Amino acid sequence: MDTVVGRAEIVLWVRHADGRWSGRAVWVVGVDGKAYVRSAFGRRSAWYRRVLRGAETEVGAEAGGARVSVALEAVDDPELVRRVSGAYRAKYGLSWPGPVESMNGPGAAATTMRLGLSTGQALADPGQVPELSA
């Protein structure tokens, strides 16, 4: 088993109402063994809004590669959101300081979501996804 947390980015696939899928590369970080993602564009991001409405979601290592069904759960604990911000800073801050500050801004931080394997609508074994082909 490999965790998605070790990857620089993952592709988050979200199903549209008409059945189409769209993929978006997102950064992923880990806190206490769980994986977290955020919308770089805050609440105005289409993928984020679809996920909040319960859209089917999958994760892959790259476009066109193997995908795994996942569930995303909104995080509203301010202390956890702060720790996730620290994880973004630690993982990506040296290479991409500008984008990291944007990801840690109030708009993006408000979209923090916990990522886990999907079992219906619940999270199972959060942050653990079978090894994804690179």
XYZ file of N, CA, C and O in Angstrom:
536
model
N 0.831 -1.194 0.000
C 0.000 0.000 0.000
C 0.866 1.243 0.000
O 1.828 1.344 0.716
N 0.486 2.182 -0.786
C 1.175 3.459 -0.834
C 0.125 4.516 -0.510
O -1.026 4.365 -0.843
N 0.482 5.557 0.168
C -0.497 6.605 0.439
C -0.373 7.684 -0.616
O 0.698 7.931 -1.161
N -1.457 8.335 -0.876
C -1.452 9.433 -1.831
C -0.645 10.608 -1.300
O -0.184 11.442 -2.066
N -0.444 10.650 0.005
C 0.253 11.768 0.637
C 1.685 11.909 0.123
O 2.217 13.006 0.030
N 2.315 10.817 -0.268
C 3.688 10.863 -0.748
C 3.837 11.459 -2.141
O 4.937 11.782 -2.564
N 2.765 11.632 -2.841
C 2.814 12.185 -4.202
C 2.821 13.712 -4.157
O 2.226 14.312 -3.278
N 3.454 14.320 -5.159
C 3.447 15.786 -5.249
C 2.037 16.284 -5.555
O 1.595 17.293 -5.014
N 1.338 15.568 -6.431
C -0.052 15.908 -6.709
C -0.784 14.648 -7.159
O -0.170 13.662 -7.558
N -2.081 14.714 -7.056
C -2.940 13.628 -7.509
C -3.946 14.216 -8.485
O -4.117 15.431 -8.554
N -4.598 13.359 -9.235
C -5.678 13.821 -10.108
C -6.993 13.428 -9.439
O -7.231 12.253 -9.158
N -7.790 14.428 -9.155
C -9.093 14.244 -8.530
C -10.129 14.271 -9.652
O -10.241 15.265 -10.370
N -10.840 13.164 -9.837
C -11.860 13.040 -10.870
C -13.225 13.174 -10.226
O -13.529 12.481 -9.258
N -14.051 14.069 -10.759
C -15.377 14.309 -10.202
C -16.408 14.154 -11.320
O -16.233 14.696 -12.412
N -17.475 13.400 -11.022
C -18.515 13.151 -12.026
C -19.484 14.335 -12.094
O -19.945 14.830 -11.067
N -19.790 14.731 -13.309
C -20.787 15.779 -13.557
C -22.186 15.169 -13.515
O -22.346 13.947 -13.640
N -23.187 16.001 -13.414
C -24.577 15.542 -13.386
C -24.943 14.769 -14.652
O -25.759 13.854 -14.608
N -24.323 15.115 -15.783
C -24.639 14.432 -17.047
C -23.837 13.147 -17.244
O -23.901 12.515 -18.291
N -23.048 12.744 -16.233
C -22.302 11.499 -16.303
C -20.850 11.636 -16.733
O -20.065 10.709 -16.572
N -20.483 12.775 -17.307
C -19.083 13.001 -17.693
C -18.218 13.088 -16.453
O -18.676 13.448 -15.387
N -16.924 12.790 -16.624
C -15.939 12.966 -15.565
C -14.994 14.081 -15.971
O -14.661 14.228 -17.139
N -14.550 14.861 -14.996
C -13.484 15.834 -15.269
C -12.414 15.666 -14.196
O -12.722 15.386 -13.039
N -11.167 15.805 -14.624
C -10.045 15.640 -13.711
C -9.355 16.953 -13.421
O -9.281 17.833 -14.279
N -8.856 17.071 -12.214
C -8.146 18.271 -11.773
C -6.962 17.832 -10.932
O -7.124 17.086 -9.964
N -5.770 18.282 -11.294
C -4.590 18.008 -10.477
C -4.686 18.833 -9.196
O -4.973 20.031 -9.258
N -4.493 18.178 -8.065
C -4.537 18.876 -6.771
C -3.360 18.431 -5.917
O -2.860 17.317 -6.054
N -2.934 19.317 -5.046
C -1.911 18.989 -4.064
C -2.581 18.251 -2.911
O -3.711 18.545 -2.541
N -1.837 17.334 -2.323
C -2.357 16.561 -1.197
C -1.310 16.544 -0.093
O -0.112 16.447 -0.362
N -1.768 16.695 1.150
C -0.859 16.671 2.300
C -1.403 15.711 3.347
O -2.575 15.344 3.332
N -0.531 15.328 4.261
C -0.933 14.438 5.338
C -0.775 15.077 6.700
O 0.187 15.807 6.944
N -1.733 14.811 7.572
C -1.682 15.224 8.973
C -2.201 14.043 9.792
O -3.311 13.564 9.545
N -1.382 13.567 10.714
C -1.759 12.447 11.582
C -2.221 11.223 10.785
O -3.196 10.570 11.143
N -1.540 10.936 9.683
C -1.841 9.746 8.899
C -3.064 9.841 8.015
O -3.475 8.863 7.412
N -3.652 11.014 7.913
C -4.818 11.210 7.054
C -4.462 12.195 5.940
O -3.625 13.068 6.121
N -5.101 12.029 4.795
C -4.828 12.868 3.628
C -5.846 14.000 3.535
O -7.033 13.805 3.838
N -5.359 15.167 3.099
C -6.207 16.353 2.965
C -5.945 17.046 1.641
O -4.809 17.080 1.164
N -7.002 17.606 1.060
C -6.898 18.407 -0.154
C -7.664 19.701 0.056
O -8.478 19.809 0.989
N -7.387 20.663 -0.824
C -8.084 21.954 -0.811
C -8.308 22.407 -2.237
O -7.576 22.028 -3.134
N -9.259 23.292 -2.395
C -9.476 23.942 -3.678
C -8.629 25.206 -3.720
O -8.809 26.103 -2.897
N -7.723 25.282 -4.682
C -6.876 26.466 -4.813
C -7.700 27.724 -5.089
O -7.266 28.830 -4.791
N -8.899 27.546 -5.647
C -9.747 28.683 -5.988
C -10.905 28.853 -5.016
O -11.895 29.520 -5.311
N -10.777 28.247 -3.855
C -11.802 28.410 -2.830
C -13.132 27.814 -3.245
O -13.198 26.893 -4.056
N -14.183 28.364 -2.701
C -15.534 27.827 -2.914
C -16.049 28.030 -4.335
O -17.050 27.427 -4.706
N -15.382 28.843 -5.131
C -15.870 29.064 -6.493
C -15.438 27.953 -7.453
O -15.906 27.896 -8.577
N -14.570 27.048 -6.999
C -14.112 25.950 -7.844
C -15.265 24.987 -8.152
O -15.975 24.536 -7.251
N -15.425 24.631 -9.433
C -16.517 23.742 -9.848
C -16.384 22.356 -9.223
O -17.381 21.776 -8.771
N -15.151 21.802 -9.163
C -15.008 20.453 -8.602
C -15.413 20.447 -7.123
O -16.067 19.515 -6.659
N -15.033 21.492 -6.422
C -15.356 21.577 -4.995
C -16.870 21.633 -4.787
O -17.423 20.931 -3.937
N -17.552 22.451 -5.570
C -19.008 22.561 -5.442
C -19.701 21.238 -5.776
O -20.657 20.844 -5.110
N -19.211 20.528 -6.800
C -19.804 19.228 -7.139
C -19.596 18.223 -6.006
O -20.506 17.453 -5.678
N -18.405 18.210 -5.420
C -18.141 17.285 -4.300
C -19.091 17.584 -3.136
O -19.647 16.667 -2.533
N -19.295 18.850 -2.821
C -20.212 19.208 -1.729
C -21.632 18.732 -2.004
O -22.376 18.424 -1.073
N -21.998 18.657 -3.283
C -23.332 18.166 -3.643
C -23.395 16.645 -3.695
O -24.418 16.078 -4.059
N -22.286 15.974 -3.357
C -22.286 14.522 -3.296
C -21.870 13.813 -4.571
O -22.155 12.625 -4.740
N -21.202 14.516 -5.479
C -20.771 13.898 -6.734
C -19.805 12.747 -6.482
O -19.003 12.791 -5.549
N -19.895 11.723 -7.303
C -18.947 10.611 -7.261
C -17.552 11.165 -7.499
O -17.357 12.021 -8.366
N -16.570 10.668 -6.750
C -15.209 11.189 -6.837
C -14.222 10.035 -6.865
O -14.390 9.051 -6.152
N -13.196 10.184 -7.692
C -12.131 9.192 -7.783
C -10.785 9.903 -7.762
O -10.694 11.089 -8.075
N -9.742 9.156 -7.400
C -8.388 9.682 -7.378
C -7.520 8.790 -8.245
O -7.646 7.570 -8.228
N -6.627 9.424 -8.995
C -5.643 8.708 -9.786
C -4.299 9.395 -9.654
O -4.210 10.544 -9.205
N -3.247 8.687 -10.032
C -1.911 9.265 -9.952
C -1.628 10.166 -11.147
O -0.802 11.054 -11.080
N -2.324 9.921 -12.253
C -2.121 10.718 -13.463
C -3.353 10.591 -14.336
O -4.137 9.652 -14.184
N -3.514 11.516 -15.257
C -4.630 11.442 -16.202
C -4.484 10.169 -17.025
O -3.409 9.847 -17.509
N -5.551 9.407 -17.148
C -5.525 8.184 -17.926
C -5.049 6.955 -17.169
O -5.086 5.855 -17.695
N -4.590 7.108 -15.931
C -4.104 5.979 -15.137
C -5.219 5.343 -14.325
O -6.386 5.707 -14.436
N -4.849 4.373 -13.506
C -5.811 3.695 -12.636
C -6.408 4.695 -11.646
O -5.738 5.615 -11.194
N -7.692 4.492 -11.338
C -8.387 5.371 -10.404
C -9.074 4.558 -9.322
O -9.443 3.416 -9.529
N -9.249 5.197 -8.159
C -9.861 4.565 -6.999
C -10.981 5.481 -6.498
O -10.797 6.688 -6.400
N -12.142 4.894 -6.171
C -13.254 5.682 -5.619
C -12.878 6.206 -4.243
O -12.360 5.457 -3.415
N -13.150 7.480 -4.025
C -12.840 8.109 -2.747
C -14.030 8.930 -2.267
O -14.951 9.209 -3.026
N -13.970 9.303 -1.015
C -14.940 10.218 -0.426
C -14.170 11.385 0.163
O -13.041 11.229 0.627
N -14.762 12.552 0.111
C -14.168 13.757 0.690
C -15.114 14.273 1.755
O -16.328 14.329 1.554
N -14.541 14.650 2.899
C -15.325 15.119 4.031
C -14.802 16.494 4.444
O -13.611 16.654 4.717
N -15.690 17.484 4.462
C -15.296 18.841 4.837
C -14.748 18.874 6.262
O -15.241 18.176 7.145
N -13.717 19.685 6.465
C -13.089 19.861 7.782
C -13.450 21.255 8.280
O -13.177 22.243 7.601
N -14.047 21.326 9.465
C -14.408 22.641 10.006
C -13.735 22.954 11.335
O -14.001 23.975 11.944
N -12.833 22.093 11.770
C -12.085 22.312 13.007
C -10.940 23.289 12.721
O -10.007 22.955 11.984
N -10.983 24.514 13.272
C -9.961 25.525 12.965
C -8.533 25.069 13.277
O -7.603 25.405 12.533
N -8.345 24.318 14.330
C -7.005 23.849 14.680
C -6.492 22.866 13.631
O -5.330 22.921 13.231
N -7.346 21.968 13.165
C -6.943 21.024 12.127
C -6.659 21.752 10.815
O -5.677 21.454 10.132
N -7.478 22.722 10.472
C -7.243 23.518 9.258
C -5.880 24.205 9.351
O -5.117 24.237 8.381
N -5.546 24.734 10.535
C -4.240 25.375 10.739
C -3.107 24.367 10.542
O -2.094 24.660 9.908
N -3.277 23.157 11.059
C -2.241 22.126 10.917
C -2.096 21.690 9.458
O -0.988 21.421 8.986
N -3.207 21.614 8.739
C -3.148 21.282 7.312
C -2.404 22.396 6.566
O -1.579 22.118 5.684
N -2.631 23.642 6.939
C -1.892 24.759 6.332
C -0.395 24.593 6.568
O 0.413 24.824 5.651
N -0.025 24.200 7.775
C 1.387 23.948 8.068
C 1.948 22.825 7.222
O 3.101 22.880 6.764
N 1.144 21.791 6.972
C 1.589 20.676 6.132
C 1.794 21.132 4.693
O 2.754 20.719 4.027
N 0.926 22.000 4.185
C 1.116 22.559 2.836
C 2.416 23.354 2.777
O 3.187 23.234 1.830
N 2.647 24.179 3.808
C 3.864 24.996 3.857
C 5.114 24.113 3.884
O 6.075 24.345 3.153
N 5.080 23.056 4.704
C 6.238 22.167 4.835
C 6.506 21.378 3.550
O 7.657 21.197 3.156
N 5.464 20.915 2.913
C 5.637 20.057 1.733
C 5.951 20.838 0.464
O 6.772 20.408 -0.339
N 5.301 21.978 0.268
C 5.409 22.692 -1.003
C 6.049 24.074 -0.914
O 6.359 24.675 -1.938
N 6.256 24.577 0.300
C 6.679 25.963 0.497
C 7.997 26.362 -0.131
O 8.126 27.470 -0.652
N 9.004 25.494 -0.095
C 10.299 25.861 -0.674
C 10.248 25.938 -2.188
O 10.860 26.812 -2.796
N 9.512 25.036 -2.813
C 9.450 25.006 -4.278
C 8.450 25.986 -4.857
O 8.677 26.525 -5.942
N 7.333 26.203 -4.173
C 6.264 27.053 -4.700
C 5.715 27.982 -3.612
O 4.554 27.873 -3.215
N 6.526 28.927 -3.131
C 6.069 29.766 -2.008
C 4.828 30.601 -2.314
O 3.945 30.723 -1.465
N 4.727 31.168 -3.503
C 3.557 31.984 -3.856
C 2.268 31.174 -3.863
O 1.292 31.531 -3.189
N 2.242 30.069 -4.621
C 1.029 29.247 -4.618
C 0.672 28.698 -3.234
O -0.507 28.566 -2.905
N 1.677 28.406 -2.414
C 1.391 27.893 -1.072
C 0.686 28.959 -0.245
O -0.270 28.663 0.483
N 1.132 30.192 -0.349
C 0.458 31.258 0.403
C -0.989 31.391 -0.045
O -1.881 31.621 0.766
N -1.219 31.217 -1.331
C -2.582 31.238 -1.857
C -3.397 30.064 -1.301
O -4.546 30.225 -0.882
N -2.799 28.870 -1.273
C -3.475 27.686 -0.743
C -3.764 27.816 0.751
O -4.674 27.167 1.260
N -2.983 28.629 1.443
C -3.172 28.819 2.877
C -3.988 30.064 3.206
O -4.219 30.367 4.367
N -4.421 30.777 2.177
C -5.269 31.946 2.394
C -6.640 31.515 2.894
O -7.022 30.341 2.802
N -7.418 32.447 3.432
C -8.702 32.095 4.031
C -9.677 31.420 3.072
O -10.405 30.505 3.454
N -9.700 31.844 1.804
C -10.630 31.246 0.839
C -10.345 29.785 0.581
O -11.243 28.940 0.616
N -9.083 29.458 0.319
C -8.712 28.061 0.052
C -8.762 27.235 1.332
O -9.240 26.092 1.322
N -8.285 27.786 2.446
C -8.274 27.032 3.711
C -9.683 26.612 4.118
O -9.875 25.538 4.698
N -10.675 27.419 3.772
C -12.062 27.099 4.111
C -12.585 25.883 3.353
O -13.630 25.336 3.700
N -11.849 25.439 2.327
C -12.290 24.283 1.537
C -11.540 23.004 1.906
O -11.606 22.014 1.177
N -10.843 22.989 3.028
C -10.081 21.815 3.448
C -11.000 20.597 3.573
O -12.047 20.663 4.222
N -10.577 19.489 2.925
C -11.362 18.259 2.951
C -10.469 17.071 3.242
O -9.342 16.991 2.756
N -10.982 16.152 4.060
C -10.288 14.896 4.361
C -10.616 13.908 3.251
O -11.762 13.775 2.835
N -9.597 13.201 2.782
C -9.721 12.257 1.679
C -9.618 10.833 2.208
O -8.736 10.535 3.015
N -10.516 9.973 1.784
C -10.460 8.574 2.196
C -11.107 7.671 1.177
O -11.790 8.131 0.272
N -10.878 6.383 1.325
C -11.520 5.418 0.433
C -13.024 5.489 0.611
O -13.515 5.671 1.718
N -13.740 5.319 -0.466
C -15.187 5.413 -0.429
C -15.825 4.063 -0.127
O -15.508 3.071 -0.747
N -16.714 4.054 0.847
C -17.580 2.908 1.097
C -18.974 3.500 1.194
O -19.425 3.865 2.258
N -19.596 3.682 0.064
C -20.839 4.442 0.029
C -20.467 5.902 0.174
O -19.680 6.419 -0.588
N -20.943 6.564 1.190
C -20.624 7.962 1.421
C -19.715 8.150 2.633
O -19.411 9.262 3.002
N -19.282 7.063 3.256
C -18.442 7.182 4.453
C -16.969 7.052 4.096
O -16.618 6.514 3.062
N -16.113 7.542 4.963
C -14.679 7.380 4.798
C -14.249 6.088 5.469
O -14.661 5.786 6.575
N -13.434 5.336 4.765
C -12.870 4.111 5.335
C -11.370 4.180 5.189
O -10.864 4.436 4.110
N -10.636 3.977 6.253
C -9.182 3.992 6.220
C -8.684 5.282 5.551
O -8.069 5.235 4.496
N -8.988 6.441 6.111
C -8.672 7.718 5.477
C -7.211 7.837 5.072
O -6.302 7.487 5.804
N -7.023 8.361 3.881
C -5.685 8.634 3.383
C -5.001 7.451 2.749
O -3.988 7.601 2.088
N -5.526 6.257 2.897
C -4.882 5.078 2.336
C -5.549 4.724 1.004
O -6.747 4.505 0.950
N -4.773 4.696 -0.043
C -5.267 4.354 -1.365
C -4.298 3.325 -1.925
O -3.092 3.463 -1.759
N -4.797 2.262 -2.560
C -3.875 1.288 -3.124
C -2.856 1.971 -4.029
O -3.132 3.019 -4.589
N -1.704 1.353 -4.178
C -0.643 1.950 -4.976
C -1.181 2.356 -6.335
O -1.852 1.591 -7.013
N -0.911 3.577 -6.719
C -1.372 4.112 -7.995
C -0.197 4.099 -8.966
O 0.901 4.466 -8.612
N -0.464 3.689 -10.191
C 0.612 3.654 -11.182
C 1.088 5.066 -11.484
O 0.291 5.988 -11.524
N 2.386 5.209 -11.648
C 2.941 6.530 -11.921
C 3.092 6.776 -13.394
O 2.937 5.956 -14.212
